Structure formats: C-alpha cells, structure tokens
PDB file of C-alpha atoms and ligand atoms in Angstrom:
ATOM      1  CA  MET A   1      53.580  51.794   2.188  1.00 53.00           C
ATOM      2  CA  LEU A   2      51.476  49.721  -0.153  1.00 58.00           C
ATOM      3  CA  ARG A   3      53.391  48.503  -3.203  1.00 61.00           C
ATOM      4  CA  ARG A   4      52.217  46.355  -6.031  1.00 60.00           C
ATOM      5  CA  ARG A   5      54.584  43.515  -6.608  1.00 59.00           C
ATOM      6  CA  ARG A   6      55.579  43.328 -10.258  1.00 59.00           C
ATOM      7  CA  TYR A   7      56.725  40.220 -12.032  1.00 61.00           C
ATOM      8  CA  PRO A   8      59.523  40.463 -14.650  1.00 63.00           C
ATOM      9  CA  SER A   9      56.901  40.347 -17.414  1.00 65.00           C
ATOM     10  CA  GLY A  10      55.238  43.455 -15.976  1.00 71.00           C
ATOM     11  CA  MET A  11      52.167  41.457 -14.972  1.00 80.00           C
ATOM     12  CA  VAL A  12      50.401  42.459 -11.751  1.00 87.00           C
ATOM     13  CA  ALA A  13      49.808  39.773  -9.168  1.00 91.00           C
ATOM     14  CA  TYR A  14      46.192  39.692  -7.949  1.00 93.00           C
ATOM     15  CA  VAL A  15      45.020  38.307  -4.621  1.00 95.00           C
ATOM     16  CA  PHE A  16      42.307  36.372  -6.482  1.00 95.00           C
ATOM     17  CA  ASP A  17      41.511  35.743 -10.148  1.00 93.00           C
ATOM     18  CA  PRO A  18      40.157  38.905 -11.804  1.00 92.00           C
ATOM     19  CA  PRO A  19      36.457  38.554 -12.659  1.00 94.00           C
ATOM     20  CA  PRO A  20      35.680  37.688 -16.286  1.00 94.00           C
ATOM     21  CA  ARG A  21      35.113  40.679 -18.557  1.00 96.00           C
ATOM     22  CA  PRO A  22      31.465  41.027 -19.611  1.00 98.00           C
ATOM     23  CA  ALA A  23      31.075  40.575 -23.366  1.00 98.00           C
ATOM     24  CA  ILE A  24      28.358  40.538 -26.028  1.00 98.00           C
ATOM     25  CA  SER A  25      28.080  38.491 -29.232  1.00 98.00           C
ATOM     26  CA  ILE A  26      28.605  40.116 -32.632  1.00 98.00           C
ATOM     27  CA  LEU A  27      26.710  38.987 -35.737  1.00 98.00           C
ATOM     28  CA  GLY A  28      28.916  37.347 -38.353  1.00 96.00           C
ATOM     29  CA  THR A  29      31.921  36.551 -36.157  1.00 97.00           C
ATOM     30  CA  ASP A  30      32.878  34.381 -33.194  1.00 97.00           C
ATOM     31  CA  ALA A  31      34.779  37.326 -31.671  1.00 97.00           C
ATOM     32  CA  MET A  32      33.015  39.027 -28.751  1.00 98.00           C
ATOM     33  CA  PHE A  33      32.523  42.718 -27.935  1.00 98.00           C
ATOM     34  CA  PRO A  34      34.177  43.433 -24.537  1.00 98.00           C
ATOM     35  CA  VAL A  35      32.070  45.758 -22.394  1.00 98.00           C
ATOM     36  CA  ARG A  36      33.737  48.674 -20.574  1.00 98.00           C
ATOM     37  CA  ARG A  37      30.837  50.841 -19.350  1.00 98.00           C
ATOM     38  CA  ILE A  38      27.081  51.080 -19.806  1.00 98.00           C
ATOM     39  CA  LEU A  39      25.579  54.555 -20.111  1.00 98.00           C
ATOM     40  CA  CYS A  40      21.815  54.982 -20.432  1.00 98.00           C
ATOM     41  CA  VAL A  41      19.680  57.914 -21.593  1.00 98.00           C
ATOM     42  CA  GLY A  42      16.530  58.780 -19.643  1.00 97.00           C
ATOM     43  CA  ARG A  43      13.416  60.391 -21.161  1.00 95.00           C
ATOM     44  CA  ASN A  44      14.584  60.414 -24.780  1.00 97.00           C
ATOM     45  CA  TYR A  45      11.101  59.924 -26.303  1.00 96.00           C
ATOM     46  CA  ALA A  46       8.466  62.602 -25.662  1.00 92.00           C
ATOM     47  CA  ALA A  47       5.577  60.127 -25.256  1.00 92.00           C
ATOM     48  CA  HIS A  48       7.539  58.089 -22.679  1.00 92.00           C
ATOM     49  CA  ARG A  49       8.520  61.289 -20.857  1.00 92.00           C
ATOM     50  CA  ARG A  50       4.791  62.055 -20.590  1.00 92.00           C
ATOM     51  CA  GLU A  51       3.849  58.558 -19.376  1.00 92.00           C
ATOM     52  CA  MET A  52       6.497  58.952 -16.640  1.00 90.00           C
ATOM     53  CA  GLY A  53       4.985  62.265 -15.579  1.00 90.00           C
ATOM     54  CA  GLY A  54       7.943  64.303 -16.858  1.00 88.00           C
ATOM     55  CA  ASP A  55       8.064  67.969 -17.759  1.00 86.00           C
ATOM     56  CA  ASP A  56       7.917  68.577 -21.557  1.00 85.00           C
ATOM     57  CA  ARG A  57      10.757  71.093 -21.288  1.00 86.00           C
ATOM     58  CA  GLU A  58      13.085  68.703 -19.437  1.00 89.00           C
ATOM     59  CA  PRO A  59      15.935  67.502 -21.700  1.00 92.00           C
ATOM     60  CA  PRO A  60      17.082  63.855 -21.680  1.00 95.00           C
ATOM     61  CA  PHE A  61      19.780  62.917 -19.158  1.00 96.00           C
ATOM     62  CA  PHE A  62      22.201  60.092 -18.348  1.00 98.00           C
ATOM     63  CA  PHE A  63      22.478  57.374 -15.759  1.00 98.00           C
ATOM     64  CA  SER A  64      24.530  54.176 -15.797  1.00 98.00           C
ATOM     65  CA  LYS A  65      24.526  50.464 -15.123  1.00 98.00           C
ATOM     66  CA  PRO A  66      27.524  48.338 -14.144  1.00 98.00           C
ATOM     67  CA  ALA A  67      29.190  46.551 -17.077  1.00 98.00           C
ATOM     68  CA  ASP A  68      28.396  43.156 -15.574  1.00 98.00           C
ATOM     69  CA  ALA A  69      24.643  43.877 -15.801  1.00 98.00           C
ATOM     70  CA  VAL A  70      24.723  42.684 -19.441  1.00 98.00           C
ATOM     71  CA  VAL A  71      23.055  39.368 -20.255  1.00 98.00           C
ATOM     72  CA  GLY A  72      23.157  37.712 -23.676  1.00 96.00           C
ATOM     73  CA  ALA A  73      20.137  36.776 -25.780  1.00 95.00           C
ATOM     74  CA  GLY A  74      18.062  33.748 -24.849  1.00 95.00           C
ATOM     75  CA  ALA A  75      18.692  34.062 -21.136  1.00 96.00           C
ATOM     76  CA  ALA A  76      16.378  32.955 -18.358  1.00 98.00           C
ATOM     77  CA  ILE A  77      16.505  35.942 -16.007  1.00 98.00           C
ATOM     78  CA  PRO A  78      15.391  35.342 -12.416  1.00 98.00           C
ATOM     79  CA  TYR A  79      12.809  37.875 -11.198  1.00 98.00           C
ATOM     80  CA  PRO A  80      15.027  40.315  -9.266  1.00 98.00           C
ATOM     81  CA  SER A  81      14.941  40.754  -5.514  1.00 98.00           C
ATOM     82  CA  ALA A  82      13.504  43.754  -3.672  1.00 98.00           C
ATOM     83  CA  THR A  83      10.843  44.696  -6.228  1.00 98.00           C
ATOM     84  CA  ALA A  84       7.179  43.981  -6.944  1.00 98.00           C
ATOM     85  CA  ASP A  85       7.127  46.080 -10.137  1.00 98.00           C
ATOM     86  CA  LEU A  86       9.785  44.986 -12.639  1.00 98.00           C
ATOM     87  CA  HIS A  87       9.371  46.909 -15.939  1.00 98.00           C
ATOM     88  CA  HIS A  88      10.634  46.412 -19.517  1.00 98.00           C
ATOM     89  CA  GLU A  89      12.108  49.286 -21.558  1.00 98.00           C
ATOM     90  CA  VAL A  90      13.179  48.320 -25.090  1.00 98.00           C
ATOM     91  CA  GLU A  91      16.048  50.448 -26.415  1.00 98.00           C
ATOM     92  CA  LEU A  92      18.450  50.841 -29.320  1.00 98.00           C
ATOM     93  CA  VAL A  93      21.968  50.258 -28.006  1.00 98.00           C
ATOM     94  CA  ALA A  94      24.991  51.923 -29.630  1.00 98.00           C
ATOM     95  CA  ALA A  95      28.244  49.990 -29.085  1.00 98.00           C
ATOM     96  CA  LEU A  96      31.369  52.112 -29.380  1.00 98.00           C
ATOM     97  CA  GLY A  97      34.501  50.891 -31.154  1.00 98.00           C
ATOM     98  CA  SER A  98      36.499  54.011 -30.307  1.00 98.00           C
ATOM     99  CA  GLY A  99      36.138  56.982 -27.995  1.00 98.00           C
ATOM    100  CA  GLY A 100      37.090  60.498 -27.089  1.00 98.00           C
ATOM    101  CA  ALA A 101      36.091  63.572 -25.113  1.00 98.00           C
ATOM    102  CA  ASP A 102      34.198  66.635 -26.372  1.00 98.00           C
ATOM    103  CA  VAL A 103      33.275  64.870 -29.603  1.00 98.00           C
ATOM    104  CA  ALA A 104      31.399  67.028 -32.145  1.00 98.00           C
ATOM    105  CA  VAL A 105      27.990  65.775 -33.283  1.00 98.00           C
ATOM    106  CA  GLU A 106      29.249  65.497 -36.878  1.00 97.00           C
ATOM    107  CA  ASP A 107      32.136  63.263 -35.739  1.00 98.00           C
ATOM    108  CA  ALA A 108      30.151  61.146 -33.276  1.00 98.00           C
ATOM    109  CA  LEU A 109      28.826  58.377 -35.536  1.00 98.00           C
ATOM    110  CA  ALA A 110      32.404  57.428 -36.491  1.00 97.00           C
ATOM    111  CA  LEU A 111      32.791  56.108 -32.924  1.00 98.00           C
ATOM    112  CA  VAL A 112      29.993  53.549 -33.354  1.00 98.00           C
ATOM    113  CA  PHE A 113      31.096  49.942 -33.853  1.00 98.00           C
ATOM    114  CA  GLY A 114      27.543  48.647 -34.180  1.00 98.00           C
ATOM    115  CA  HIS A 115      24.014  48.519 -32.811  1.00 98.00           C
ATOM    116  CA  ALA A 116      21.951  46.049 -30.814  1.00 98.00           C
ATOM    117  CA  VAL A 117      18.541  45.597 -29.238  1.00 98.00           C
ATOM    118  CA  GLY A 118      18.633  46.017 -25.466  1.00 98.00           C
ATOM    119  CA  VAL A 119      16.121  46.076 -22.637  1.00 98.00           C
ATOM    120  CA  ASP A 120      16.679  48.422 -19.697  1.00 98.00           C
ATOM    121  CA  LEU A 121      15.076  46.335 -16.945  1.00 98.00           C
ATOM    122  CA  THR A 122      13.846  48.622 -14.184  1.00 98.00           C
ATOM    123  CA  ARG A 123      12.635  48.164 -10.620  1.00 98.00           C
ATOM    124  CA  ARG A 124       9.931  50.799 -11.153  1.00 98.00           C
ATOM    125  CA  ASP A 125       8.800  50.841  -7.530  1.00 98.00           C
ATOM    126  CA  LEU A 126      12.338  51.545  -6.308  1.00 98.00           C
ATOM    127  CA  GLN A 127      12.756  54.205  -9.011  1.00 98.00           C
ATOM    128  CA  GLY A 128       9.576  55.953  -7.877  1.00 97.00           C
ATOM    129  CA  ALA A 129      10.702  55.878  -4.247  1.00 98.00           C
ATOM    130  CA  ALA A 130      14.140  57.238  -5.182  1.00 97.00           C
ATOM    131  CA  ARG A 131      12.617  60.047  -7.267  1.00 94.00           C
ATOM    132  CA  ALA A 132      10.319  61.010  -4.406  1.00 96.00           C
ATOM    133  CA  LYS A 133      13.240  61.262  -1.992  1.00 97.00           C
ATOM    134  CA  GLY A 134      15.776  62.738  -4.415  1.00 97.00           C
ATOM    135  CA  GLN A 135      17.956  59.633  -4.034  1.00 97.00           C
ATOM    136  CA  PRO A 136      20.152  57.891  -6.658  1.00 97.00           C
ATOM    137  CA  TRP A 137      18.693  55.386  -9.137  1.00 96.00           C
ATOM    138  CA  ASP A 138      21.338  52.679  -8.808  1.00 97.00           C
ATOM    139  CA  ALA A 139      19.125  50.141  -7.053  1.00 98.00           C
ATOM    140  CA  ALA A 140      16.296  50.836  -9.532  1.00 98.00           C
ATOM    141  CA  LYS A 141      18.409  50.601 -12.689  1.00 98.00           C
ATOM    142  CA  GLY A 142      21.828  49.073 -12.050  1.00 98.00           C
ATOM    143  CA  PHE A 143      20.938  45.720 -10.538  1.00 98.00           C
ATOM    144  CA  ASP A 144      22.259  42.288 -11.532  1.00 98.00           C
ATOM    145  CA  ARG A 145      21.203  41.120 -15.024  1.00 98.00           C
ATOM    146  CA  SER A 146      19.348  44.373 -15.693  1.00 98.00           C
ATOM    147  CA  ALA A 147      20.690  44.773 -19.243  1.00 98.00           C
ATOM    148  CA  PRO A 148      19.715  41.880 -21.553  1.00 98.00           C
ATOM    149  CA  MET A 149      21.044  42.470 -25.087  1.00 98.00           C
ATOM    150  CA  GLY A 150      20.886  40.852 -28.492  1.00 98.00           C
ATOM    151  CA  ALA A 151      23.950  40.388 -30.696  1.00 98.00           C
ATOM    152  CA  ILE A 152      25.630  43.527 -32.030  1.00 98.00           C
ATOM    153  CA  ARG A 153      25.187  44.196 -35.756  1.00 98.00           C
ATOM    154  CA  PRO A 154      28.236  46.057 -37.094  1.00 98.00           C
ATOM    155  CA  ALA A 155      27.312  49.564 -38.277  1.00 97.00           C
ATOM    156  CA  GLN A 156      26.840  50.071 -41.981  1.00 89.00           C
ATOM    157  CA  GLY A 157      26.376  53.678 -43.032  1.00 85.00           C
ATOM    158  CA  ALA A 158      23.526  55.677 -41.530  1.00 87.00           C
ATOM    159  CA  PRO A 159      22.242  54.742 -38.046  1.00 90.00           C
ATOM    160  CA  PRO A 160      19.069  52.625 -37.947  1.00 96.00           C
ATOM    161  CA  GLY A 161      15.844  54.616 -38.242  1.00 95.00           C
ATOM    162  CA  GLY A 162      13.018  52.087 -38.437  1.00 97.00           C
ATOM    163  CA  ARG A 163      10.622  50.626 -35.879  1.00 98.00           C
ATOM    164  CA  ILE A 164      11.484  49.479 -32.358  1.00 98.00           C
ATOM    165  CA  ARG A 165       9.130  46.904 -30.825  1.00 98.00           C
ATOM    166  CA  LEU A 166       8.623  44.744 -27.749  1.00 98.00           C
ATOM    167  CA  THR A 167       6.065  42.031 -27.074  1.00 98.00           C
ATOM    168  CA  VAL A 168       5.325  40.067 -23.900  1.00 98.00           C
ATOM    169  CA  ASN A 169       3.942  36.543 -24.483  1.00 98.00           C
ATOM    170  CA  GLY A 170       3.141  37.655 -28.035  1.00 98.00           C
ATOM    171  CA  ALA A 171       1.138  40.748 -27.031  1.00 98.00           C
ATOM    172  CA  ALA A 172       2.367  44.144 -28.271  1.00 98.00           C
ATOM    173  CA  ARG A 173       3.603  46.472 -25.520  1.00 98.00           C
ATOM    174  CA  GLN A 174       5.992  48.924 -27.219  1.00 98.00           C
ATOM    175  CA  ASP A 175       5.997  49.894 -30.932  1.00 98.00           C
ATOM    176  CA  ALA A 176       7.512  53.191 -32.013  1.00 98.00           C
ATOM    177  CA  SER A 177       9.840  54.823 -34.511  1.00 98.00           C
ATOM    178  CA  LEU A 178      13.509  55.430 -33.747  1.00 98.00           C
ATOM    179  CA  GLY A 179      12.898  58.759 -35.487  1.00 96.00           C
ATOM    180  CA  ASP A 180      10.931  59.843 -32.405  1.00 96.00           C
ATOM    181  CA  MET A 181      14.091  60.077 -30.287  1.00 97.00           C
ATOM    182  CA  ILE A 182      14.615  63.588 -28.859  1.00 96.00           C
ATOM    183  CA  TRP A 183      18.431  63.221 -29.040  1.00 97.00           C
ATOM    184  CA  ASN A 184      19.580  61.069 -31.989  1.00 97.00           C
ATOM    185  CA  VAL A 185      22.554  58.702 -31.651  1.00 97.00           C
ATOM    186  CA  GLY A 186      25.103  61.290 -32.769  1.00 97.00           C
ATOM    187  CA  GLU A 187      23.735  63.900 -30.363  1.00 98.00           C
ATOM    188  CA  ILE A 188      23.726  61.396 -27.483  1.00 98.00           C
ATOM    189  CA  ILE A 189      27.383  60.488 -28.058  1.00 98.00           C
ATOM    190  CA  ALA A 190      28.383  64.155 -28.309  1.00 98.00           C
ATOM    191  CA  GLN A 191      26.496  64.988 -25.097  1.00 98.00           C
ATOM    192  CA  ALA A 192      27.936  61.990 -23.222  1.00 98.00           C
ATOM    193  CA  SER A 193      31.474  62.869 -24.318  1.00 98.00           C
ATOM    194  CA  ARG A 194      31.193  66.209 -22.511  1.00 98.00           C
ATOM    195  CA  LEU A 195      30.583  64.340 -19.261  1.00 98.00           C
ATOM    196  CA  TRP A 196      32.884  61.306 -19.649  1.00 98.00           C
ATOM    197  CA  ARG A 197      35.829  60.368 -21.867  1.00 98.00           C
ATOM    198  CA  LEU A 198      34.248  57.662 -23.989  1.00 98.00           C
ATOM    199  CA  ALA A 199      36.205  54.576 -25.042  1.00 98.00           C
ATOM    200  CA  ALA A 200      35.966  51.385 -27.068  1.00 98.00           C
ATOM    201  CA  GLY A 201      33.719  48.934 -25.266  1.00 98.00           C
ATOM    202  CA  ASP A 202      31.230  51.524 -24.058  1.00 98.00           C
ATOM    203  CA  LEU A 203      27.539  50.716 -24.571  1.00 98.00           C
ATOM    204  CA  ILE A 204      24.931  53.453 -24.721  1.00 98.00           C
ATOM    205  CA  PHE A 205      21.268  52.558 -24.151  1.00 98.00           C
ATOM    206  CA  THR A 206      19.506  55.365 -26.036  1.00 98.00           C
ATOM    207  CA  GLY A 207      16.192  55.517 -24.178  1.00 98.00           C
ATOM    208  CA  THR A 208      12.809  53.811 -24.456  1.00 98.00           C
ATOM    209  CA  PRO A 209       9.596  54.798 -26.227  1.00 97.00           C
ATOM    210  CA  GLU A 210       6.154  54.750 -24.607  1.00 97.00           C
ATOM    211  CA  GLY A 211       4.445  51.544 -23.514  1.00 97.00           C
ATOM    212  CA  VAL A 212       6.690  50.439 -20.667  1.00 98.00           C
ATOM    213  CA  GLY A 213       5.013  47.999 -18.321  1.00 98.00           C
ATOM    214  CA  PRO A 214       5.353  45.202 -15.782  1.00 98.00           C
ATOM    215  CA  LEU A 215       6.870  41.747 -16.190  1.00 98.00           C
ATOM    216  CA  VAL A 216       6.042  38.717 -14.070  1.00 98.00           C
ATOM    217  CA  ARG A 217       7.586  35.279 -13.657  1.00 98.00           C
ATOM    218  CA  GLY A 218       7.018  33.119 -16.715  1.00 98.00           C
ATOM    219  CA  ASP A 219       6.858  36.037 -19.165  1.00 98.00           C
ATOM    220  CA  ARG A 220       8.569  35.609 -22.532  1.00 98.00           C
ATOM    221  CA  VAL A 221       9.880  38.927 -23.860  1.00 98.00           C
ATOM    222  CA  GLU A 222      10.619  39.406 -27.568  1.00 98.00           C
ATOM    223  CA  ALA A 223      12.126  42.675 -28.789  1.00 98.00           C
ATOM    224  CA  ALA A 224      13.238  43.741 -32.254  1.00 98.00           C
ATOM    225  CA  ILE A 225      14.565  46.758 -34.130  1.00 98.00           C
ATOM    226  CA  ASP A 226      14.417  47.045 -37.929  1.00 98.00           C
ATOM    227  CA  ASP A 227      17.836  46.573 -39.563  1.00 96.00           C
ATOM    228  CA  VAL A 228      19.438  45.799 -36.165  1.00 98.00           C
ATOM    229  CA  GLY A 229      18.183  42.440 -34.901  1.00 97.00           C
ATOM    230  CA  ASP A 230      16.186  40.933 -32.110  1.00 97.00           C
ATOM    231  CA  LEU A 231      16.331  39.718 -28.524  1.00 98.00           C
ATOM    232  CA  THR A 232      14.357  37.096 -26.616  1.00 98.00           C
ATOM    233  CA  PHE A 233      14.520  36.308 -22.912  1.00 98.00           C
ATOM    234  CA  THR A 234      12.287  34.915 -20.194  1.00 98.00           C
ATOM    235  CA  ILE A 235      11.619  35.901 -16.589  1.00 98.00           C
ATOM    236  CA  THR A 236      11.783  32.931 -14.231  1.00 98.00           C
TER     237      THR A 236
HETATM  238 MN1   MN B 301      15.605  53.267 -20.147  1.00 73.82          MN
END
C-alpha cells in the first residue's frame, strides 16, 4: 500500500523539489499572478474563422495549454522544434482572481482579476495535420513557451473594448476590434464554467482576430491592446 509520509507540520515530503509555479507580472505591484490553468478559445472572431476555413455556423470552442507554457514579456523564444510553420495569434487574456462552476453571464466579469496581451503561438502545420486526422491539438498548441504574455492590468470597470494589434518587425499583421468577438469575455467565462470548475489563477486566451501568419527566426513581435498594455518578444 502506497502511503504518503506526513511530517508533524502536515507538509508532504516530495522525492524531488516541486517545479516552480508559473507566474505573470502585474502592473503596479511587485506581486506576481500565479498561474493555475490556461484555457483558450478557438474561432472567436468571424473573419479568423473564415481564414481558417471554418463553417460560419460553428460556435467557438475551447482547448488548453499547460500552465508552464507562459513566458513573460521581453523574452527571446527559441523557434520551436517539429514545425516549419510557426504562427502568431494575438489575443486578449482574462486572468481570473476567483472561480466557480455554472457561473451566469451576468456574474462572470466579477471573477476577472485583470487583463493582459497574449500571443497563442501555434505550430500551424501540426494543427492542420491533426485536424485532417481528427487528432488532438496538444502538439500544435500546448508546446513549451507557446504562451508569451504581457503584464496583467488589474480590471477597472467594463472589460476592454478597443483595438487589438500585432506587428512583426514593424509591419502590421493583425488589427481588429475586441468588439468583433463572437463570445465576449463574460460569455466565455460562463461557457467555460459549464465545462470546468474555474479558479483563481486561471488564464483564458479569448481568441484571435484575422491576420494570423508565420514567424521566422529573428522576428521581433510587438502586440498591444488599448487600455490593457503591450507585449514584445523575439524569435531566435
Ligand atoms: Mn488562438
């Protein structure tokens, strides 16, 4: 019988040091936001759904990345293995400060601690192969360092509703309105809470607008969202 040995303090003894908890900076404080899970929304902008060859009647859906996929702003991200078609997807990220299950849309925004700019890095060639075979997306979406993020700006009133932009080496690639989202932030949280019990530390990438495209070594990516902040990283 396998038994965990407990010390008098109640602490569990581990066979090796637990890995560090992934965390993201917060504007205005030295305290960090500890990451629990990363949920992502697919096909949440109609024009992006079209550029991906999606059906106009198909609702958005969820997939996930491991928590340790997050990378802070300013990082040099090595071009990932096993792909020849790495793509950028700029997204508004909602960071939850509390959670729950079966949350009503009208109660959902109260769960939001703050917002950040994120990029859902994607091995597009592996995604296409997985779609064709009906296989999972993990290798296409949930790889190491696939979730670069800027600092979290604590929420203040209504969710951000301005422009979301991404440039590569100064050239515009993505430029859209957050108002074009098919599911807004409150609706996304309500939908997700029917599938998972949400909790503090959860990050939700809310989907990307049209204009996704390839990145190559040496590219400098700059992303920004009005009233949220910005994010810069390079591919090396
Ligand atoms: Mn995405």
